[in-house]
PDB file of C-alpha atoms in Angstrom:
ATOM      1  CA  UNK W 136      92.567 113.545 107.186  1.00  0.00           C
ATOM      2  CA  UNK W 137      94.778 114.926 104.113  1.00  0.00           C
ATOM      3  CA  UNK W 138      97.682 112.789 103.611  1.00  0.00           C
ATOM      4  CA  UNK W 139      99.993 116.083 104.329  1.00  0.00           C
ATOM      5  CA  UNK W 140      98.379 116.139 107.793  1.00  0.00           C
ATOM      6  CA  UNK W 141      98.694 112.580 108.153  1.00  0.00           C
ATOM      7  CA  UNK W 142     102.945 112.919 107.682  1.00  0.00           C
ATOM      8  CA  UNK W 143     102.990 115.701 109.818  1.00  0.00           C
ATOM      9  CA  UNK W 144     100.752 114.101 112.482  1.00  0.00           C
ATOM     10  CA  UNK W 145     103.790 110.690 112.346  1.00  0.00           C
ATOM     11  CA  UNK W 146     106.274 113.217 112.579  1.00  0.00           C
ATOM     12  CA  UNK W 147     104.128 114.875 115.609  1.00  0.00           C
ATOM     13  CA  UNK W 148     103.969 111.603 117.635  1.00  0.00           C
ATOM     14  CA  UNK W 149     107.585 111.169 116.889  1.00  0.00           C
ATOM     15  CA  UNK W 150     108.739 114.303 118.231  1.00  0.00           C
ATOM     16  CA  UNK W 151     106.347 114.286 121.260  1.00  0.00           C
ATOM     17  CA  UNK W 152     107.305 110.646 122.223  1.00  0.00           C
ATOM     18  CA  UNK W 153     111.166 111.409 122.058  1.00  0.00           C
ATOM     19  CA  UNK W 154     110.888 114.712 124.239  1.00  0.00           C
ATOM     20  CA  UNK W 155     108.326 112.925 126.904  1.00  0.00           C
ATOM     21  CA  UNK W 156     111.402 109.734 127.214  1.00  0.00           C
ATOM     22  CA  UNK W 157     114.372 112.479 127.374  1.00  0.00           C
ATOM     23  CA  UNK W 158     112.398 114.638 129.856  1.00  0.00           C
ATOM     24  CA  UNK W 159     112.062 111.467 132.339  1.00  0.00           C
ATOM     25  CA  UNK W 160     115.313 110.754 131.881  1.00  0.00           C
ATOM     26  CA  UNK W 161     116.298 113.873 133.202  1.00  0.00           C
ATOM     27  CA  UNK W 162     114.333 113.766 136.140  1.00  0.00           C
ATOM     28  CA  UNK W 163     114.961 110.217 137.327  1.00  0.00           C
ATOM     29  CA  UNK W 164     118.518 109.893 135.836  1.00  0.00           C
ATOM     30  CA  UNK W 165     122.093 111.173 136.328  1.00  0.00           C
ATOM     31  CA  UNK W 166     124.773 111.886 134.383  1.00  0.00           C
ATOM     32  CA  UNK W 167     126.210 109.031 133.138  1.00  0.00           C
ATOM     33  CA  UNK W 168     124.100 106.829 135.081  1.00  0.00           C
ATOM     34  CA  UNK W 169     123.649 102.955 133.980  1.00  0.00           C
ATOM     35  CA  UNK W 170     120.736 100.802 134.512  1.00  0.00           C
ATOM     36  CA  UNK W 171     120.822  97.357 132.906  1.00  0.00           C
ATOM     37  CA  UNK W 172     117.824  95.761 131.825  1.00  0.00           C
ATOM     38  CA  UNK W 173     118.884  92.768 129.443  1.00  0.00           C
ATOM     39  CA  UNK W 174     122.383  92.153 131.116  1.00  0.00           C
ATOM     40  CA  UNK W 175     125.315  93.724 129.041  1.00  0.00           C
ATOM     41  CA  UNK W 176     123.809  93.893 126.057  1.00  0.00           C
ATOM     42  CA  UNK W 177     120.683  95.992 126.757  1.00  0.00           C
ATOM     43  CA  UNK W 178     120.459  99.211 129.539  1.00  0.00           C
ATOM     44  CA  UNK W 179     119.820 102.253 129.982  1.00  0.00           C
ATOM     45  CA  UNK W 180     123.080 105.089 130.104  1.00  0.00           C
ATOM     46  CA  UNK W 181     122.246 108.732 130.402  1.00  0.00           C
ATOM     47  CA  UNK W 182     124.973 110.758 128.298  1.00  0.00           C
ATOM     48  CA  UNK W 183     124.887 113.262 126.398  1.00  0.00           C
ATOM     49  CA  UNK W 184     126.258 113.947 122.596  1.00  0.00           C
ATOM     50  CA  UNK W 185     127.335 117.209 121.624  1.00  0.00           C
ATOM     51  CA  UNK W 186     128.154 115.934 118.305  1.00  0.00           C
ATOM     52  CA  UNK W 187     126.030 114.625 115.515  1.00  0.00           C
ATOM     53  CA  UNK W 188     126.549 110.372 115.566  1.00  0.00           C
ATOM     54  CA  UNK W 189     129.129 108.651 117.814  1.00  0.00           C
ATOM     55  CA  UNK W 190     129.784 111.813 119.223  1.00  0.00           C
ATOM     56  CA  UNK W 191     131.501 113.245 115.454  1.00  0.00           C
ATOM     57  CA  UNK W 192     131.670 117.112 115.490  1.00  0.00           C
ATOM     58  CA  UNK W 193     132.453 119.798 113.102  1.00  0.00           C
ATOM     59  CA  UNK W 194     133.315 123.197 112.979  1.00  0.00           C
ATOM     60  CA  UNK W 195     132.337 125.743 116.025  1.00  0.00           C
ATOM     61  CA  UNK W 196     129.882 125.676 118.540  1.00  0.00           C
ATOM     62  CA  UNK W 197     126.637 125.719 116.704  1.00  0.00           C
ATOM     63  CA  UNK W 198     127.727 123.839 113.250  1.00  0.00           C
ATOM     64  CA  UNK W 199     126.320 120.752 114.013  1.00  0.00           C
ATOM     65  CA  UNK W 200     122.783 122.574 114.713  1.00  0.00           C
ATOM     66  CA  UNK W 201     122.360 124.564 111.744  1.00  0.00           C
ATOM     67  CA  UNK W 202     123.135 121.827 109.205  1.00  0.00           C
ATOM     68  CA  UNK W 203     120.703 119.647 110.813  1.00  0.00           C
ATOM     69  CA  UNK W 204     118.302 122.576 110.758  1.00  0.00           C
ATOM     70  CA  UNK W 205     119.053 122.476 106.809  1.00  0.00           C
ATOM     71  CA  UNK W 206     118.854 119.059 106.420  1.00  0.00           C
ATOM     72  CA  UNK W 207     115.679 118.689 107.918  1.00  0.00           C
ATOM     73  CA  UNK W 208     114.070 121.704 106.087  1.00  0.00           C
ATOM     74  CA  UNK W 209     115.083 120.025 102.898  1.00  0.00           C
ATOM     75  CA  UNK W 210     113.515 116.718 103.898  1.00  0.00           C
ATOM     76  CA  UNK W 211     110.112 118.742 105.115  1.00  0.00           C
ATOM     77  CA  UNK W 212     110.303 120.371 101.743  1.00  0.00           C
ATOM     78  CA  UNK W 213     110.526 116.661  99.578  1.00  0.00           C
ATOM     79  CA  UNK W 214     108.243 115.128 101.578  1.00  0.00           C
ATOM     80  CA  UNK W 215     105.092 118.266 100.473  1.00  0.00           C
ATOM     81  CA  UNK W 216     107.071 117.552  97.101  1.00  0.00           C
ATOM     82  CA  UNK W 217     105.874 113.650  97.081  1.00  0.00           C
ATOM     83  CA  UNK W 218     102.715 114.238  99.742  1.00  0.00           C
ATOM     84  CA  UNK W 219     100.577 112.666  97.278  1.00  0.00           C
ATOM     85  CA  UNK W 220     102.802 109.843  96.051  1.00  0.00           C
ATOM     86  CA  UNK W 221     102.928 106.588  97.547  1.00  0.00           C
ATOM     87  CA  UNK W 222     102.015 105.929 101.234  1.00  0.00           C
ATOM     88  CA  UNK W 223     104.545 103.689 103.011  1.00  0.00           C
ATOM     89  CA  UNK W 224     107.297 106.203 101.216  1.00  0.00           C
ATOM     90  CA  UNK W 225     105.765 109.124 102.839  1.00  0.00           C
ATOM     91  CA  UNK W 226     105.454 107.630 106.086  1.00  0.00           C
ATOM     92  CA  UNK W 227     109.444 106.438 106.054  1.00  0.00           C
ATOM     93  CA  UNK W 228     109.725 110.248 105.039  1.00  0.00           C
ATOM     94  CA  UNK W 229     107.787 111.213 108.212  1.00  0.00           C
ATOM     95  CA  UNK W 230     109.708 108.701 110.774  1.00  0.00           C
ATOM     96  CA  UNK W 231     112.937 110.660 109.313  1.00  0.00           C
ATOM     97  CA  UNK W 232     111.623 114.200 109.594  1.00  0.00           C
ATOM     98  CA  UNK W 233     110.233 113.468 113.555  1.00  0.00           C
ATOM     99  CA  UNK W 234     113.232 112.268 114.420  1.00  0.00           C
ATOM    100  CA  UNK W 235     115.480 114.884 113.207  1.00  0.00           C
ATOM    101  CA  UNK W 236     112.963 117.646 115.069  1.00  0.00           C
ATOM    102  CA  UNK W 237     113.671 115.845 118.230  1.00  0.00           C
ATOM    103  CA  UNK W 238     116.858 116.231 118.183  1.00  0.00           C
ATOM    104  CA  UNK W 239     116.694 119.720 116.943  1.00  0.00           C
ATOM    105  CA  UNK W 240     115.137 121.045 120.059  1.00  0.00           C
ATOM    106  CA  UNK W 241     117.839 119.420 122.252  1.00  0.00           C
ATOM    107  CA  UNK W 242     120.446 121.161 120.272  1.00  0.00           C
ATOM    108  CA  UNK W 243     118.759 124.833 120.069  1.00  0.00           C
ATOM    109  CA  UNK W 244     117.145 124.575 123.540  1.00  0.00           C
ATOM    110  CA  UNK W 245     118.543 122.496 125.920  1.00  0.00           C
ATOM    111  CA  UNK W 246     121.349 124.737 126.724  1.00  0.00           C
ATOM    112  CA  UNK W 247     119.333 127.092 127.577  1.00  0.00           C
ATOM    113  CA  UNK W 248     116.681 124.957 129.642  1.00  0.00           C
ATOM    114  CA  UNK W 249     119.389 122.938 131.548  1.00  0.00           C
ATOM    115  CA  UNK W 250     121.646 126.132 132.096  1.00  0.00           C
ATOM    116  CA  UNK W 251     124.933 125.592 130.117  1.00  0.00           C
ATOM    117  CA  UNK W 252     125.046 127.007 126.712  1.00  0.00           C
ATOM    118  CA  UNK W 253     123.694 129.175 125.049  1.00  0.00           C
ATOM    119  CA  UNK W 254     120.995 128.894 122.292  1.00  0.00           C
ATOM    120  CA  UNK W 255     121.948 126.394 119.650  1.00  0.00           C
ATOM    121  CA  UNK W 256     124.983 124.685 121.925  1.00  0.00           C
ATOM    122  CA  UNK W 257     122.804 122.211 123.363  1.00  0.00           C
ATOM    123  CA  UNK W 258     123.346 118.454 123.295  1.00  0.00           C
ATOM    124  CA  UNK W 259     121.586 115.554 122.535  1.00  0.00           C
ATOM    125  CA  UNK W 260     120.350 113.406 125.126  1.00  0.00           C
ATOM    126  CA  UNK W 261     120.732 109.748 124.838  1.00  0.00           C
ATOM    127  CA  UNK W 262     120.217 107.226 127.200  1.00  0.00           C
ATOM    128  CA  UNK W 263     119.500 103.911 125.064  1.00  0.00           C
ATOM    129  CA  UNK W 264     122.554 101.903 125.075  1.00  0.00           C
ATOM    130  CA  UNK W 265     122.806  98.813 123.266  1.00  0.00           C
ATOM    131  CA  UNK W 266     126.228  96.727 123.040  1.00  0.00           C
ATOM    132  CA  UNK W 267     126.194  95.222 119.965  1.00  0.00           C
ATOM    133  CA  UNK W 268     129.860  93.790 120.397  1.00  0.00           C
ATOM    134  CA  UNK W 269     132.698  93.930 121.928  1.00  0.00           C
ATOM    135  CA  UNK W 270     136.502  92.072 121.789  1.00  0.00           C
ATOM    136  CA  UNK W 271     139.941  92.241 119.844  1.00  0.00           C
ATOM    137  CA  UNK W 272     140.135  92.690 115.982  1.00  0.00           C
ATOM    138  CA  UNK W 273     141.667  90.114 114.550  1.00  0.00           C
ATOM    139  CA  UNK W 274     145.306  91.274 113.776  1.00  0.00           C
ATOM    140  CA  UNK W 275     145.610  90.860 110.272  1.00  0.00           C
ATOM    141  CA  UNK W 276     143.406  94.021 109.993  1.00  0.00           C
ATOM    142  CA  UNK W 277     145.468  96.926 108.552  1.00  0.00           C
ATOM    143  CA  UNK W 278     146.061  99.755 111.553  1.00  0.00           C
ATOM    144  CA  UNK W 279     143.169  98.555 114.135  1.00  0.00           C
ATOM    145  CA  UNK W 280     144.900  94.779 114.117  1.00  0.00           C
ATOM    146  CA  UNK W 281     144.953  93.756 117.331  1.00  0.00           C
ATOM    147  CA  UNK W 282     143.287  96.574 119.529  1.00  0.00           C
ATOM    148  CA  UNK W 283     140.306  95.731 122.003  1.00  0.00           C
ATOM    149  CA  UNK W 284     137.179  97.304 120.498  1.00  0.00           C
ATOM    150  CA  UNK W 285     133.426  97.700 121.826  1.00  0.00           C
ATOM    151  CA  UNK W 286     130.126  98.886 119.752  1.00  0.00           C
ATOM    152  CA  UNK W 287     128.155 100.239 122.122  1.00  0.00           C
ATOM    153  CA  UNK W 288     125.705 102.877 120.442  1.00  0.00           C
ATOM    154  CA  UNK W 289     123.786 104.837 122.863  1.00  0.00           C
ATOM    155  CA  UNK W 290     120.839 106.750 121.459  1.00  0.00           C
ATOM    156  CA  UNK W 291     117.245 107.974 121.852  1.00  0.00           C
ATOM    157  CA  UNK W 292     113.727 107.969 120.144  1.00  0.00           C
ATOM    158  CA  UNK W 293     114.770 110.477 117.885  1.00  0.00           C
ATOM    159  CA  UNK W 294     117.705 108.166 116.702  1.00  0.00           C
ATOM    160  CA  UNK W 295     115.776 104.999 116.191  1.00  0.00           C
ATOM    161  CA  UNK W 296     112.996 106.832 114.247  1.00  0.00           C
ATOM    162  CA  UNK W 297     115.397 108.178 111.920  1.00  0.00           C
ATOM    163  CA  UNK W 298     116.898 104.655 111.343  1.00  0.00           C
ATOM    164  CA  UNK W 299     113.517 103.232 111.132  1.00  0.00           C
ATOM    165  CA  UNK W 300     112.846 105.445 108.643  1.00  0.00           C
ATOM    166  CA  UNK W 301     115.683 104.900 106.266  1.00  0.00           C
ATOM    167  CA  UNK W 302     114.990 101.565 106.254  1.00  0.00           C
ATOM    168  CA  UNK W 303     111.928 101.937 105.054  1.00  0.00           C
ATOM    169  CA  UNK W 304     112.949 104.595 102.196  1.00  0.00           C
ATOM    170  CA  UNK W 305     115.446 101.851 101.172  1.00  0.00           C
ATOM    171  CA  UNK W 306     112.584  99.095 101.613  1.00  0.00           C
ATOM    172  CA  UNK W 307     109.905 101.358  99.281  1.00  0.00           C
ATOM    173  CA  UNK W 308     111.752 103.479  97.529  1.00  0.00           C
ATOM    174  CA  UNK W 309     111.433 101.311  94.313  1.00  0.00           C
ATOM    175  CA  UNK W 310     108.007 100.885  94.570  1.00  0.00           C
ATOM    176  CA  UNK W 311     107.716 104.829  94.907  1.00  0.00           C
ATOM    177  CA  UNK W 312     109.340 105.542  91.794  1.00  0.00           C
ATOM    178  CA  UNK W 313     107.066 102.898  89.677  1.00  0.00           C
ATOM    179  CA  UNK W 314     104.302 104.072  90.927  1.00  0.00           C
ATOM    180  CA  UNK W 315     105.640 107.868  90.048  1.00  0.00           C
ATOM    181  CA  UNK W 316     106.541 107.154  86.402  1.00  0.00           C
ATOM    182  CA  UNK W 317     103.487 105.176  85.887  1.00  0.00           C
ATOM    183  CA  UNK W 318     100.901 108.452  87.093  1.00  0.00           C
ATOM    184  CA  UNK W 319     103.106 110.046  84.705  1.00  0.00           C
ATOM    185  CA  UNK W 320     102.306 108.232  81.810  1.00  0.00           C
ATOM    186  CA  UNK W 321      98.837 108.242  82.635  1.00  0.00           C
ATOM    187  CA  UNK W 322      98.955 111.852  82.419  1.00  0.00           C
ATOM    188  CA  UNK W 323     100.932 112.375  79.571  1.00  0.00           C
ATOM    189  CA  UNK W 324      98.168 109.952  78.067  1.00  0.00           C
ATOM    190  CA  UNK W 325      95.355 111.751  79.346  1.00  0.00           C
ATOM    191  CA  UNK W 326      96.979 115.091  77.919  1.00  0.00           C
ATOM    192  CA  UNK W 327      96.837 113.825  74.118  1.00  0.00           C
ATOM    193  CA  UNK W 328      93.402 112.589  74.478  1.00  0.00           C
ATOM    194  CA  UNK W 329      91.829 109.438  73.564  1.00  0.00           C
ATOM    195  CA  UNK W 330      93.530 107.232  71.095  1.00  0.00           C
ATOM    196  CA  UNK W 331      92.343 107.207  67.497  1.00  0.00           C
ATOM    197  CA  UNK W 332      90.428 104.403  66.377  1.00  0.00           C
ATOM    198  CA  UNK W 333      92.517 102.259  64.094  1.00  0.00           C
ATOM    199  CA  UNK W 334      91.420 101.737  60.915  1.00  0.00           C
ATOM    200  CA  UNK W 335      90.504  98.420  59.051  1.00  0.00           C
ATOM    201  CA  UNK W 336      92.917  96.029  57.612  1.00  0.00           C
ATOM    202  CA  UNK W 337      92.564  95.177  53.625  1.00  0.00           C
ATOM    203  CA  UNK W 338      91.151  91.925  54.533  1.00  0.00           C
ATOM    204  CA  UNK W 339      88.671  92.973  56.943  1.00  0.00           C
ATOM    205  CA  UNK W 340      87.480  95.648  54.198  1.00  0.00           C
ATOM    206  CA  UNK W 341      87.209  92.316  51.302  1.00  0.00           C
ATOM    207  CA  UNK W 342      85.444  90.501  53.768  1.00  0.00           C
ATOM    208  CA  UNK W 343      82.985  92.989  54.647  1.00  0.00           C
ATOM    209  CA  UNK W 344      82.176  93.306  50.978  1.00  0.00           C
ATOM    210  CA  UNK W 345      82.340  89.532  50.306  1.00  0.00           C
ATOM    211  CA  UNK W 346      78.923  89.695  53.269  1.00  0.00           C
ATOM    212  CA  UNK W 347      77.583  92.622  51.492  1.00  0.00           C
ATOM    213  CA  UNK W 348      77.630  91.077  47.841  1.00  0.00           C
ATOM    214  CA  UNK W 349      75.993  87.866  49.260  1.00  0.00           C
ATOM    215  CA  UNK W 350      76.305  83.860  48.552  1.00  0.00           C
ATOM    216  CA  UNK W 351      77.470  83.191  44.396  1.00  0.00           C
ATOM    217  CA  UNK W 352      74.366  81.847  42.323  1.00  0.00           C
ATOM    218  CA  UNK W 353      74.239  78.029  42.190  1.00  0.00           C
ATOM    219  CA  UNK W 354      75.883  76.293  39.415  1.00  0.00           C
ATOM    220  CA  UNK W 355      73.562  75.156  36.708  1.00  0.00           C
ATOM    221  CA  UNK W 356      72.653  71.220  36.666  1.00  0.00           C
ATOM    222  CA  UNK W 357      73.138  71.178  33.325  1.00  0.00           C
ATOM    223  CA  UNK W 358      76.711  72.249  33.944  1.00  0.00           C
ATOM    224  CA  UNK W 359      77.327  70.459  36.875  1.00  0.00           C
ATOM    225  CA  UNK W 360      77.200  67.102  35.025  1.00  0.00           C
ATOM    226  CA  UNK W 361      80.056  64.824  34.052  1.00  0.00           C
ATOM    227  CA  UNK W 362      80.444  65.162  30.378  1.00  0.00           C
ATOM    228  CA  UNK W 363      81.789  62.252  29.155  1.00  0.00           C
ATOM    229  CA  UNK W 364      85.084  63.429  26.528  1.00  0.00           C
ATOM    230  CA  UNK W 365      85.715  61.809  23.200  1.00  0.00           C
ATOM    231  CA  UNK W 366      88.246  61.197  21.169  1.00  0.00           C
ATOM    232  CA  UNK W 367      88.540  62.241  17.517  1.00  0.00           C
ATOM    233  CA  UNK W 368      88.421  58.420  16.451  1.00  0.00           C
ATOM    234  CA  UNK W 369      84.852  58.742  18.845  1.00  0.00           C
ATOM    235  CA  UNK W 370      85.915  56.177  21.702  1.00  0.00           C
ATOM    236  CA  UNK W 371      85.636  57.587  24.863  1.00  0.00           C
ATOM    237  CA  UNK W 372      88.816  58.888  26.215  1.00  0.00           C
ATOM    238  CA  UNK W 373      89.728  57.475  29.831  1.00  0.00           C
ATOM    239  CA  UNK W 374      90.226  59.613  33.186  1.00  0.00           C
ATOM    240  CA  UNK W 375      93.444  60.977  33.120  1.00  0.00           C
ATOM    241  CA  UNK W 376      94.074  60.144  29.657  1.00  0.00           C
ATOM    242  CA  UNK W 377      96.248  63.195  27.909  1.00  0.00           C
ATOM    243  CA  UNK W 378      95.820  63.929  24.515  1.00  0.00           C
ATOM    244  CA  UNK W 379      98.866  62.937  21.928  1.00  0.00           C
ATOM    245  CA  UNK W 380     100.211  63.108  19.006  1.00  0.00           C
ATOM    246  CA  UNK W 381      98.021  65.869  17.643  1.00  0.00           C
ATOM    247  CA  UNK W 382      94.718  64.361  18.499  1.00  0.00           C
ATOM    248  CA  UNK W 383      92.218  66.671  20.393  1.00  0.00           C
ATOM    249  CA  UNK W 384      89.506  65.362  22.324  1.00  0.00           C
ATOM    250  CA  UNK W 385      86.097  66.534  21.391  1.00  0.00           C
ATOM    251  CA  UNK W 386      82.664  66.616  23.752  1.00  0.00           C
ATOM    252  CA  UNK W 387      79.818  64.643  22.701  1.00  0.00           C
ATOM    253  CA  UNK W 388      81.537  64.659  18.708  1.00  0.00           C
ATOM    254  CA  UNK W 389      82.216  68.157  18.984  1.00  0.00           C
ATOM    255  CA  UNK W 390      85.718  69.563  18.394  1.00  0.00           C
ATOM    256  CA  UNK W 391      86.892  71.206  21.497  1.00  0.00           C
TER     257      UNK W 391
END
């Protein structure tokens, strides 16, 4: 398997697993219908979002829908731009892209399928509802001071794929781009050739010709000897002993 197909294939389980939870959902489920599984803090709430996140919208019917339509055609299009870049990048890419065609088809179908709206009026079906927390903001907090507030995000698949998935761009993202600008160097380095051989330092080059010449010629014995120095009055001089006063120092009674 390519790893283009392999994306595509995350973003294909994605997708299929989202659609197969929303469809039993709305066969078993009501409208605004709450099971709890974990207590408070953990059931399951059928609504549905017509909006983008916590229910945000923008513009006229249909808004919403086409800029996620962009948005996702712009991630499909980076991720075949970086297909063959690092792995675990890719894959966050894919979690990202699966999730956002999930909720895609609940936006351009699902008013048509569940009969009110027209194409590309649907809303999102979420039914994951998860209290994170709930109580009054501590008053000294500029315009919400004081006011009872709960966090209760309820989502889907889709959602939590998406999230998953931006974790993991922020997780690898670094690792993505050294591995990019290193390829690149290896490229540019592959593009110029191989490097040229460097050439020899002066002292290599002496050396080589000190081996080529060979060992020096032994010194004669002859010349090798102590030679015992005299002084002009013929005593011997002593080692160490500088000439003074004019007088030179001859070897064996010659004048040196």
């Amino acid at each position: 398997m390519t790893t283009t197909m392999r994306v595509f294939w995350i973003a294909g389980v994605v997708v299929l697993l989202d659609q197969a939870a929303k469809a039993t959902v709305l066969q078993l489920m009501y409208r605004e219908q709450s099971i709890p599984l974990l207590g408070d803090w953990l059931r399951l709430t059928f609504t549905e979002n017509p909006g983008m996140a916590f229910g945000i919208t923008i513009g006229p019917t249909g808004t919403v829908t086409i800029l996620s339509l962009v948005a996702t055609v712009l991630v499909a299009a980076y991720i075949y731009q970086v297909r063959n870049d690092y792995g675990p990048y890719r894959w966050s890419l894919a979690f990202i892209l699966g999730g956002a065609l999930g909720n895609i088809i609940d936006r351009v179908f699902y008013g048509v399928l569940l009969d009110y709206g027209p194409y590309f009026a649907g809303r999102v079906v979420d039914f994951i509802h998860v209290s994170l927390w709930q109580g009054f903001i501590p008053r000294g907090i500029p315009f919400f001071g004081g006011a009872y507030l709960e966090l209760f995000p309820i989502w889907n698949v889709a959602d939590m794929s998406i999230v998953l998935g931006v974790v993991g761009v922020m997780i690898f993202h670094q690792s993505f781009h050294e591995r990019r600008i290193a390829k690149r160097r290896a490229a540019k380095m592959s593009e110029r050739g191989p490097t040229p051989r460097a050439r020899p330092r002066p002292a290599a080059v002496f050396s080589d010709l000190g081996r080529d010449v060979g060992t020096p010629p032994a010194v004669p014995p002859a010349l090798s000897e102590a030679v015992p120095y005299r002084r002009r009055d013929g005593r011997e001089a002593r080692d160490g002993e500088a000439s003074a006063n004019g007088q030179f120092w001859t070897v064996e009674g010659e004048f040196m």
